[in-house]
């Protein structure tokens, strides 16, 4: 048995080495490092996979959020609703543009924002909501979109952690996460569900006008070279990264399936145990298990983490501080709801290793070790 890692990038590379090396070598030989044909090809392949008309690659997942907000033409002082239990990027890009983050609490079963609280967070200045599909599972998009529409809010989906997950509608229809709001964003950071060998990201939309805006914003506000209609940024996906992504995209469903297999083993082993709660499977979403996150009871999270570490098993706390308690946002944000769940989750969550290359031996050892805690 090898060393258990949160995500085993090396083993995945070894398995796909022939395809990836050939794709990268082709770019190197062509020297088309910026906007080579692989970038456009990847955008088309991803659009086809997602069933969405437009995919615009960009530099990383944080840029994708920045470009999304800039494309919607929001003005300084406008408010954007964001979850307080989340990664920092969405709220950070909101604040960077002089917009006001409005914190919303999350549902303690799903870790995703609670649609029923959106309405009370809305003020006359609220223009948009950024939903984050956290840990591999979608928000309740049917409800989110209904409420957003009634309140004239744009919906941006931060889909960095849930690429490939599907929203299941009450009529049984399914749509890929990231294709439902006005704009979806994602990241191809090396640990994400679809990952490249460095930084990468993308935006997706069904709106032709917005796709034009997004391309302009990501390219210095120009459609024609040296004619700058609006202020933009430079955010591109490297051709080398696009080549890696082209090689990996056909495996994305298989990646999700192997993670689900690990999650099922964990569920069986850790379910119905009062020492912790296993991840909840929402009826309105599939789960791609970007993280497998336990909620540990009785303030024993840190103790369990130490114990696992002593047995050679890594684990992570995503996230240790709710965003509304981060000094970066003091004085530049407002609470849209009580944030009790976020404040509790930061003390109880623990994410266990889960990845596409876990062996049965590793899963067995992890299960045995977690179950032996406190015995
Ligand atoms: C990783 C991540 C991002 C940022 O992506 P980068 O490519 O690292 O900029 C944004 N939002 C969420 C939810 C993430 O997990």
Coordinates of C-alpha atoms and ligand atoms in Angstrom, one line a residue:
X1 CA 0.0 0.0 0.0
X2 CA 1.4 3.4 -0.9
X3 CA 1.0 6.6 1.0
X4 CA -2.6 7.8 1.2
X5 CA -3.0 11.3 -0.2
X6 CA -5.9 13.7 -0.2
X7 CA -5.6 13.7 -4.0
X8 CA -3.1 11.5 -5.9
X9 CA -2.0 13.5 -8.9
X10 CA 1.0 11.4 -9.7
X11 CA -0.9 8.1 -10.0
X12 CA -3.5 9.6 -12.2
X13 CA -0.8 11.0 -14.4
X14 CA 0.9 7.7 -14.7
X15 CA -2.3 6.0 -15.8
X16 CA -3.0 8.6 -18.5
X17 CA 0.7 9.4 -19.3
X18 CA 0.7 8.3 -23.0
X19 CA -2.3 10.4 -24.0
X20 CA -1.2 13.5 -22.0
X21 CA 2.4 13.4 -23.0
X22 CA 1.5 13.1 -26.7
X23 CA -0.9 16.0 -26.4
X24 CA 1.6 18.2 -24.6
X25 CA 4.4 17.3 -27.0
X26 CA 2.3 18.4 -29.9
X27 CA 1.9 21.9 -28.4
X28 CA 5.6 22.2 -27.7
X29 CA 6.5 21.2 -31.3
X30 CA 4.0 23.7 -32.7
X31 CA 5.1 26.5 -30.3
X32 CA 1.5 27.8 -30.4
X33 CA 1.6 28.5 -26.7
X34 CA -1.0 31.2 -26.6
X35 CA -4.4 30.6 -28.1
X36 CA -3.3 27.5 -30.1
X37 CA -5.9 25.4 -31.7
X38 CA -6.2 23.1 -28.6
X39 CA -7.8 26.0 -26.7
X40 CA -10.7 26.4 -29.1
X41 CA -11.0 22.6 -29.4
X42 CA -11.2 22.2 -25.6
X43 CA -13.9 25.0 -25.4
X44 CA -16.0 23.0 -28.0
X45 CA -15.5 19.7 -26.3
X46 CA -16.5 21.0 -22.9
X47 CA -19.5 22.9 -24.4
X48 CA -20.6 19.6 -26.0
X49 CA -20.1 17.7 -22.7
X50 CA -22.0 20.3 -20.7
X51 CA -24.8 20.8 -23.3
X52 CA -24.2 24.5 -23.2
X53 CA -23.8 26.8 -26.3
X54 CA -20.8 28.8 -25.1
X55 CA -17.6 28.0 -23.1
X56 CA -14.9 30.6 -22.8
X57 CA -11.7 29.4 -21.3
X58 CA -9.7 31.7 -19.0
X59 CA -6.7 31.8 -16.7
X60 CA -8.2 30.3 -13.5
X61 CA -11.4 29.9 -11.5
X62 CA -11.0 33.2 -9.7
X63 CA -10.5 35.1 -12.9
X64 CA -13.7 33.3 -14.2
X65 CA -15.6 34.9 -11.3
X66 CA -14.1 38.3 -11.9
X67 CA -14.9 38.2 -15.6
X68 CA -18.4 37.0 -14.9
X69 CA -19.1 39.9 -12.6
X70 CA -17.5 42.4 -15.0
X71 CA -19.5 41.0 -17.9
X72 CA -22.8 41.6 -16.1
X73 CA -22.0 45.3 -15.8
X74 CA -22.5 45.6 -12.0
X75 CA -21.7 49.0 -10.5
X76 CA -19.7 49.7 -7.3
X77 CA -22.1 49.6 -4.3
X78 CA -24.3 46.9 -5.9
X79 CA -24.8 44.0 -3.7
X80 CA -24.1 40.3 -4.5
X81 CA -25.3 37.5 -2.3
X82 CA -22.6 34.9 -1.5
X83 CA -22.4 31.9 0.9
X84 CA -20.4 32.5 4.1
X85 CA -19.3 28.9 4.3
X86 CA -17.2 28.6 1.1
X87 CA -13.9 29.2 -0.6
X88 CA -13.0 32.9 -0.6
X89 CA -12.8 33.6 -4.4
X90 CA -16.4 34.5 -5.1
X91 CA -16.7 37.0 -2.2
X92 CA -13.2 38.3 -2.9
X93 CA -14.0 39.2 -6.6
X94 CA -17.2 40.8 -5.5
X95 CA -15.3 43.0 -3.0
X96 CA -12.4 43.7 -5.5
X97 CA -14.9 45.3 -7.9
X98 CA -16.3 47.6 -5.2
X99 CA -19.5 45.5 -4.9
X100 CA -20.8 44.5 -1.5
X101 CA -20.9 40.8 -0.5
X102 CA -24.1 39.9 1.4
X103 CA -23.5 36.8 3.4
X104 CA -26.0 33.9 3.3
X105 CA -26.0 30.9 5.6
X106 CA -25.8 27.4 4.3
X107 CA -27.9 24.2 4.9
X108 CA -26.2 22.1 7.4
X109 CA -26.9 18.9 5.5
X110 CA -25.7 20.0 2.1
X111 CA -23.2 22.7 3.0
X112 CA -24.8 24.7 0.1
X113 CA -26.7 27.9 0.5
X114 CA -30.2 27.8 1.6
X115 CA -32.6 29.1 -1.1
X116 CA -35.3 29.9 1.5
X117 CA -33.1 32.6 3.0
X118 CA -32.3 34.4 -0.2
X119 CA -35.4 36.6 -0.3
X120 CA -34.8 38.1 3.2
X121 CA -31.2 39.0 2.1
X122 CA -32.3 41.0 -0.8
X123 CA -32.3 44.9 -0.6
X124 CA -33.0 47.4 -3.4
X125 CA -29.2 47.3 -4.2
X126 CA -29.0 43.5 -4.6
X127 CA -28.2 42.6 -8.3
X128 CA -26.9 39.1 -8.2
X129 CA -26.3 35.9 -6.3
X130 CA -23.3 33.6 -6.6
X131 CA -24.2 30.1 -5.7
X132 CA -21.2 27.8 -5.0
X133 CA -21.8 24.1 -5.7
X134 CA -19.7 22.9 -2.8
X135 CA -17.8 19.7 -2.4
X136 CA -19.3 18.1 -5.6
X137 CA -23.0 18.5 -5.0
X138 CA -25.3 21.1 -6.6
X139 CA -27.4 23.8 -4.8
X140 CA -31.1 23.5 -5.1
X141 CA -31.1 25.3 -8.4
X142 CA -34.8 25.0 -9.2
X143 CA -35.6 27.0 -6.0
X144 CA -32.6 29.4 -6.4
X145 CA -33.6 30.3 -10.0
X146 CA -37.3 30.8 -9.1
X147 CA -36.5 33.1 -6.2
X148 CA -33.7 34.9 -8.2
X149 CA -36.1 35.6 -11.0
X150 CA -38.8 37.0 -8.7
X151 CA -36.2 39.3 -7.2
X152 CA -34.5 40.2 -10.6
X153 CA -31.2 38.8 -9.6
X154 CA -28.5 37.4 -11.9
X155 CA -27.4 34.0 -11.0
X156 CA -23.7 33.1 -11.3
X157 CA -22.8 29.5 -10.5
X158 CA -19.3 28.9 -9.1
X159 CA -18.9 25.3 -10.3
X160 CA -15.1 24.9 -9.5
X161 CA -15.8 21.9 -7.3
X162 CA -18.7 20.2 -9.1
X163 CA -17.9 20.0 -12.8
X164 CA -19.9 17.0 -14.1
X165 CA -22.6 17.0 -11.3
X166 CA -26.2 17.3 -12.5
X167 CA -29.1 19.2 -11.1
X168 CA -32.2 16.9 -11.0
X169 CA -35.5 18.9 -11.5
X170 CA -38.8 17.9 -10.0
X171 CA -40.0 16.8 -13.4
X172 CA -37.0 14.4 -13.7
X173 CA -35.1 16.7 -16.2
X174 CA -31.4 17.0 -15.6
X175 CA -29.0 19.8 -16.4
X176 CA -25.3 20.0 -15.8
X177 CA -24.2 22.3 -12.9
X178 CA -22.8 25.5 -14.3
X179 CA -25.2 25.7 -17.3
X180 CA -28.3 26.9 -15.4
X181 CA -27.6 30.5 -14.2
X182 CA -26.8 33.4 -16.5
X183 CA -23.1 32.5 -16.2
X184 CA -21.3 29.4 -14.8
X185 CA -17.6 29.5 -13.8
X186 CA -15.1 26.7 -13.1
X187 CA -11.5 26.0 -12.3
X188 CA -9.1 23.4 -13.6
X189 CA -6.7 23.8 -10.6
X190 CA -4.8 20.5 -10.2
X191 CA -7.0 19.1 -7.5
X192 CA -10.4 20.0 -9.1
X193 CA -12.7 17.4 -10.7
X194 CA -11.3 18.2 -14.2
X195 CA -7.7 19.3 -13.6
X196 CA -4.8 20.6 -15.7
X197 CA -1.1 20.9 -14.8
X198 CA -1.2 24.4 -13.4
X199 CA -3.9 27.2 -13.5
X200 CA -6.9 27.2 -15.7
X201 CA -10.5 28.1 -15.7
X202 CA -13.6 28.7 -17.9
X203 CA -16.9 30.4 -18.1
X204 CA -20.1 29.1 -19.6
X205 CA -23.3 30.6 -20.7
X206 CA -26.3 30.0 -23.0
X207 CA -26.7 33.8 -23.7
X208 CA -25.1 34.9 -27.0
X209 CA -24.7 38.5 -25.9
X210 CA -23.1 37.5 -22.6
X211 CA -20.7 35.2 -24.3
X212 CA -19.5 38.1 -26.5
X213 CA -19.1 40.3 -23.4
X214 CA -17.3 37.5 -21.6
X215 CA -14.8 37.1 -24.5
X216 CA -14.2 40.8 -24.6
X217 CA -13.7 41.3 -20.9
X218 CA -11.3 38.3 -20.8
X219 CA -9.3 39.9 -23.7
X220 CA -8.6 43.5 -22.7
X221 CA -12.1 44.6 -23.7
X222 CA -11.4 44.2 -27.4
X223 CA -13.1 42.2 -30.2
X224 CA -10.8 43.7 -32.8
X225 CA -7.1 44.0 -31.9
X226 CA -6.2 47.3 -30.4
X227 CA -9.8 48.5 -30.3
X228 CA -10.8 48.6 -26.6
X229 CA -14.5 49.1 -26.2
X230 CA -14.6 48.4 -22.5
X231 CA -12.1 47.9 -19.7
X232 CA -11.1 44.2 -19.5
X233 CA -8.4 42.0 -18.2
X234 CA -6.0 39.5 -19.7
X235 CA -7.2 36.0 -18.7
X236 CA -6.3 33.1 -21.0
X237 CA -6.0 29.3 -20.7
X238 CA -2.5 28.3 -21.9
X239 CA -2.4 26.0 -24.9
X240 CA -0.4 23.4 -22.9
X241 CA -3.2 23.3 -20.3
X242 CA -5.8 23.0 -22.9
X243 CA -4.0 20.0 -24.3
X244 CA -3.9 18.3 -20.9
X245 CA -7.6 19.0 -20.5
X246 CA -8.5 17.6 -23.9
X247 CA -6.8 14.4 -22.9
X248 CA -8.6 14.3 -19.6
X249 CA -12.1 15.4 -20.4
X250 CA -13.1 12.0 -22.0
X251 CA -12.3 10.5 -18.5
X252 CA -14.3 12.9 -16.5
X253 CA -17.3 10.6 -16.0
X254 CA -15.0 7.7 -15.1
X255 CA -13.3 10.0 -12.5
X256 CA -16.7 10.8 -10.9
X257 CA -17.6 7.1 -10.9
X258 CA -14.4 6.1 -9.1
X259 CA -14.9 8.8 -6.5
X260 CA -18.5 7.7 -6.0
X261 CA -17.3 4.1 -5.5
X262 CA -15.0 5.3 -2.6
X263 CA -17.9 7.4 -1.2
X264 CA -20.2 4.4 -1.1
X265 CA -17.7 2.4 0.8
X266 CA -17.2 5.3 3.3
X267 CA -21.0 5.7 3.6
X268 CA -21.5 2.0 4.5
X269 CA -18.7 2.1 7.0
X270 CA -19.4 5.5 8.6
X271 CA -23.2 5.8 8.4
X272 CA -25.4 5.3 11.5
X273 CA -22.5 6.3 13.9
X274 CA -23.2 8.9 16.5
X275 CA -19.5 10.0 16.4
X276 CA -20.1 11.8 13.0
X277 CA -22.6 12.5 10.2
X278 CA -21.8 11.3 6.6
X279 CA -22.4 13.6 3.6
X280 CA -26.1 14.0 2.7
X281 CA -27.2 13.1 -0.8
X282 CA -29.7 15.7 -1.9
X283 CA -32.6 14.5 -4.1
X284 CA -32.1 17.4 -6.5
X285 CA -28.5 16.7 -7.4
X286 CA -26.0 14.1 -8.3
X287 CA -22.7 14.1 -6.3
X288 CA -19.2 13.9 -7.8
X289 CA -17.5 13.9 -4.4
X290 CA -14.9 16.5 -4.9
X291 CA -14.7 16.2 -1.1
X292 CA -16.0 13.5 1.3
X293 CA -16.8 15.6 4.3
X294 CA -17.8 14.3 7.7
X295 CA -19.4 16.4 10.4
X296 CA -17.7 15.3 13.7
X297 CA -19.9 15.4 16.8
X298 CA -19.0 16.7 20.3
X299 CA -16.1 19.0 19.5
X300 CA -13.8 16.1 18.6
X301 CA -13.0 17.1 15.0
X302 CA -9.4 18.3 15.8
X303 CA -8.8 15.2 17.9
X304 CA -10.0 12.9 15.2
X305 CA -7.8 14.7 12.7
X306 CA -4.7 14.3 15.0
X307 CA -5.5 10.7 15.5
X308 CA -5.7 10.1 11.7
X309 CA -2.5 12.0 11.2
X310 CA -0.7 9.7 13.7
X311 CA -1.8 6.8 11.6
X312 CA -0.5 8.3 8.4
X313 CA -3.9 9.5 7.1
X314 CA -4.2 13.1 5.9
X315 CA -7.4 15.0 6.3
X316 CA -8.4 18.6 5.7
X317 CA -10.7 21.3 7.2
X318 CA -12.6 23.0 4.4
X319 CA -13.1 25.6 5.7
X320 CA -11.8 26.7 9.1
X321 CA -13.1 30.3 9.2
X322 CA -16.5 31.5 7.8
X323 CA -16.0 34.3 5.3
X324 CA -17.9 36.8 7.3
X325 CA -15.3 36.5 10.0
X326 CA -12.4 37.2 7.6
X327 CA -10.8 40.6 8.3
X328 CA -10.5 41.2 4.5
X329 CA -14.3 41.9 4.4
X330 CA -14.7 43.9 7.6
X331 CA -16.6 47.0 6.8
X332 CA -17.3 45.9 3.2
X333 CA -20.0 43.4 3.6
X334 CA -23.3 42.8 5.2
X335 CA -25.1 39.8 6.8
X336 CA -28.1 38.6 4.8
X337 CA -29.2 36.1 7.3
X338 CA -28.2 34.6 10.6
X339 CA -24.9 32.7 10.0
X340 CA -25.2 30.1 12.7
X341 CA -24.8 27.1 10.5
X342 CA -21.6 28.4 8.9
X343 CA -20.2 29.2 12.3
X344 CA -20.9 25.7 13.5
X345 CA -19.7 23.9 10.4
X346 CA -16.2 25.4 10.6
X347 CA -15.8 23.6 14.0
X348 CA -17.1 20.2 12.9
X349 CA -16.2 19.5 9.3
X350 CA -13.4 17.1 8.3
X351 CA -12.7 16.1 4.7
X352 CA -11.2 12.6 4.2
X353 CA -9.0 11.5 1.3
X354 CA -11.0 10.7 -1.8
X355 CA -9.6 10.5 -5.3
X356 CA -9.7 8.6 -8.6
X357 CA -6.8 6.3 -7.8
X358 CA -7.6 4.9 -4.4
X359 CA -6.9 1.2 -4.0
X360 CA -9.1 -1.2 -2.0
X361 CA -6.3 -1.7 0.4
X362 CA -6.1 2.1 1.0
X363 CA -9.9 2.4 1.4
X364 CA -9.9 -0.6 3.9
X365 CA -7.1 0.9 5.9
X366 CA -8.8 4.3 6.1
X367 CA -12.1 2.8 7.1
X368 CA -10.5 0.6 9.7
X369 CA -8.5 3.5 11.2
X370 CA -11.4 6.0 11.3
X371 CA -13.7 3.4 12.9
X372 CA -11.0 2.6 15.5
X373 CA -11.0 6.2 16.7
X374 CA -11.8 6.5 20.4
X375 CA -12.1 2.7 20.8
Ligands
LIG1 C1 -10.8 26.5 -6.5 C2 -11.9 27.3 -6.3 C3 -12.0 28.6 -6.9 C4 -10.8 29.3 -7.5 O1 -10.2 28.6 -8.5 P1 -8.7 29.0 -8.9 O2 -8.5 28.3 -10.2 O3 -7.8 28.5 -7.9 O4 -8.6 30.5 -9.0 C5 -13.2 29.3 -6.8 N1 -14.2 28.8 -6.2 C6 -14.2 27.6 -5.6 C7 -15.5 27.1 -4.9 C8 -13.1 26.8 -5.6 O5 -13.1 25.6 -5.0

